[in-house]
Amino acid sequence: MIVNTARFVVSNSDFKKCPTDMRHEFAFIGRSNVGKSSLINMLTGNKGLAQTSSTPGKTLLINHFLINDQWYLVDLPGYGYAQRSKEGRKEILRIIKEYILNREQMTCLFLLIDGRHKPQKIDLEFMEWLGENGIPFCIVFTKLDKLSSSAAKSATASYCAQLLDTWEELPPVFRTSSVDRRGKTELLDYIEQLCALPLQAD
Ligand code: GTP
Ligand code: MG
């Protein structure tokens, strides 16, 4: 899949106000600062499309981007930012979970994991919640340019091995970097395959 056009459509804190035209949509979720917005910019080849920052907590709303006038990429706020108040964290999680549970046209959720770190409780719990609710998701390892190629391979392999302690099978896994653009073709090809399927509205 080649991205020819990508444009920002709308920001919301309420899933009910998200676009109502039924198109496939793919959302990016993960801890604050894991690289969600950067990945969206990398996939679309537009550095300024989604706002990024080295300070966690940059994305606070549900942001819709229309790609090739055909499907949406959705940038979600990150969860688990420790500097935010407990109430603030709860509110973000509420916005995210309501969106995920109610957005029928969300074809797949990409769960981003910083490829440098061992499995963290907050991500494992989030995956468990996705599983319990039957949400289709993929794992996307990010920031792999920060590791040597052998370290990237072994870190992501041992992460997956640990997941298999509790999961019967792994979801699709992608290895990416927004800096060297690895994983771009694989992710866009995967999205293209899913876009070819009829939209599954419950
Ligand atoms: P929130 O919106 O705050 O939840 O963060 P986010 O997940 O959208 O992260 P964002 O894309 O804003 O990136 C956070 C920081 O990580 C920025 O300083 C990025 O430049 C950096 N970053 C993101 N992806 C990569 C990557 O693949 N490699 C490297 N080296 N840095 C990255
Ligand atoms: Mg962001």
CSV table of N, CA, C and O in Angstrom, one decimal, residues 107-111 127-128 130-131 135-139 167 171-172 190:
chain,number,residue,atom,x,y,z
A,107,THR,N,-11.1,-1.9,12.8
A,107,THR,CA,-10.7,-3.2,12.2
A,107,THR,C,-9.6,-3.8,13.0
A,107,THR,O,-9.6,-5.0,13.2
A,108,CYS,N,-8.7,-3.1,13.4
A,108,CYS,CA,-7.5,-3.6,14.2
A,108,CYS,C,-6.9,-2.6,15.1
A,108,CYS,O,-6.8,-1.4,14.6
A,109,LEU,N,-6.5,-3.0,16.2
A,109,LEU,CA,-5.8,-2.1,17.2
A,109,LEU,C,-4.4,-2.4,17.2
A,109,LEU,O,-4.0,-3.6,17.3
A,110,PHE,N,-3.5,-1.5,17.0
A,110,PHE,CA,-2.0,-1.7,17.1
A,110,PHE,C,-1.6,-1.3,18.4
A,110,PHE,O,-1.6,-0.1,18.8
A,111,LEU,N,-1.1,-2.3,19.2
A,111,LEU,CA,-0.6,-2.0,20.5
A,111,LEU,C,0.9,-1.9,20.5
A,111,LEU,O,1.6,-2.8,20.2
A,127,MET,N,-3.3,-5.9,27.5
A,127,MET,CA,-3.5,-7.0,26.5
A,127,MET,C,-4.6,-8.0,27.0
A,127,MET,O,-5.4,-8.5,26.3
A,128,GLU,N,-4.5,-8.3,28.3
A,128,GLU,CA,-5.5,-9.2,28.9
A,128,GLU,C,-6.9,-8.6,28.7
A,128,GLU,O,-7.9,-9.4,28.4
A,130,LEU,N,-7.9,-6.6,26.4
A,130,LEU,CA,-8.2,-6.7,25.0
A,130,LEU,C,-8.7,-8.1,24.7
A,130,LEU,O,-9.7,-8.3,24.0
A,131,GLY,N,-8.0,-9.1,25.2
A,131,GLY,CA,-8.4,-10.5,25.0
A,131,GLY,C,-9.8,-10.8,25.6
A,131,GLY,O,-10.6,-11.4,24.9
A,135,ILE,N,-11.1,-8.0,21.4
A,135,ILE,CA,-10.7,-6.9,20.5
A,135,ILE,C,-9.5,-7.4,19.6
A,135,ILE,O,-8.5,-7.9,20.1
A,136,PRO,N,-9.6,-7.3,18.3
A,136,PRO,CA,-8.5,-7.8,17.4
A,136,PRO,C,-7.3,-6.8,17.6
A,136,PRO,O,-7.5,-5.6,17.4
A,137,PHE,N,-6.1,-7.3,17.9
A,137,PHE,CA,-5.0,-6.4,18.0
A,137,PHE,C,-3.7,-7.1,17.5
A,137,PHE,O,-3.6,-8.3,17.3
A,138,CYS,N,-2.7,-6.2,17.2
A,138,CYS,CA,-1.4,-6.7,16.8
A,138,CYS,C,-0.4,-6.0,17.8
A,138,CYS,O,-0.7,-5.0,18.4
A,139,ILE,N,0.7,-6.6,17.9
A,139,ILE,CA,1.8,-6.0,18.7
A,139,ILE,C,2.8,-5.3,17.8
A,139,ILE,O,3.2,-5.9,16.8
A,167,TRP,N,-0.5,-16.6,26.9
A,167,TRP,CA,-1.3,-16.6,25.7
A,167,TRP,C,-1.1,-17.9,25.0
A,167,TRP,O,0.0,-18.4,24.8
A,171,PRO,N,-0.6,-12.7,18.8
A,171,PRO,CA,-1.2,-11.9,17.7
A,171,PRO,C,-0.1,-11.6,16.7
A,171,PRO,O,1.1,-11.9,16.9
A,172,PRO,N,-0.4,-11.0,15.5
A,172,PRO,CA,0.6,-10.6,14.6
A,172,PRO,C,1.6,-9.7,15.3
A,172,PRO,O,1.1,-8.9,16.1
A,190,TYR,N,-0.2,-5.1,5.7
A,190,TYR,CA,-1.2,-5.7,6.6
A,190,TYR,C,-2.5,-4.9,6.6
A,190,TYR,O,-3.6,-5.5,6.5
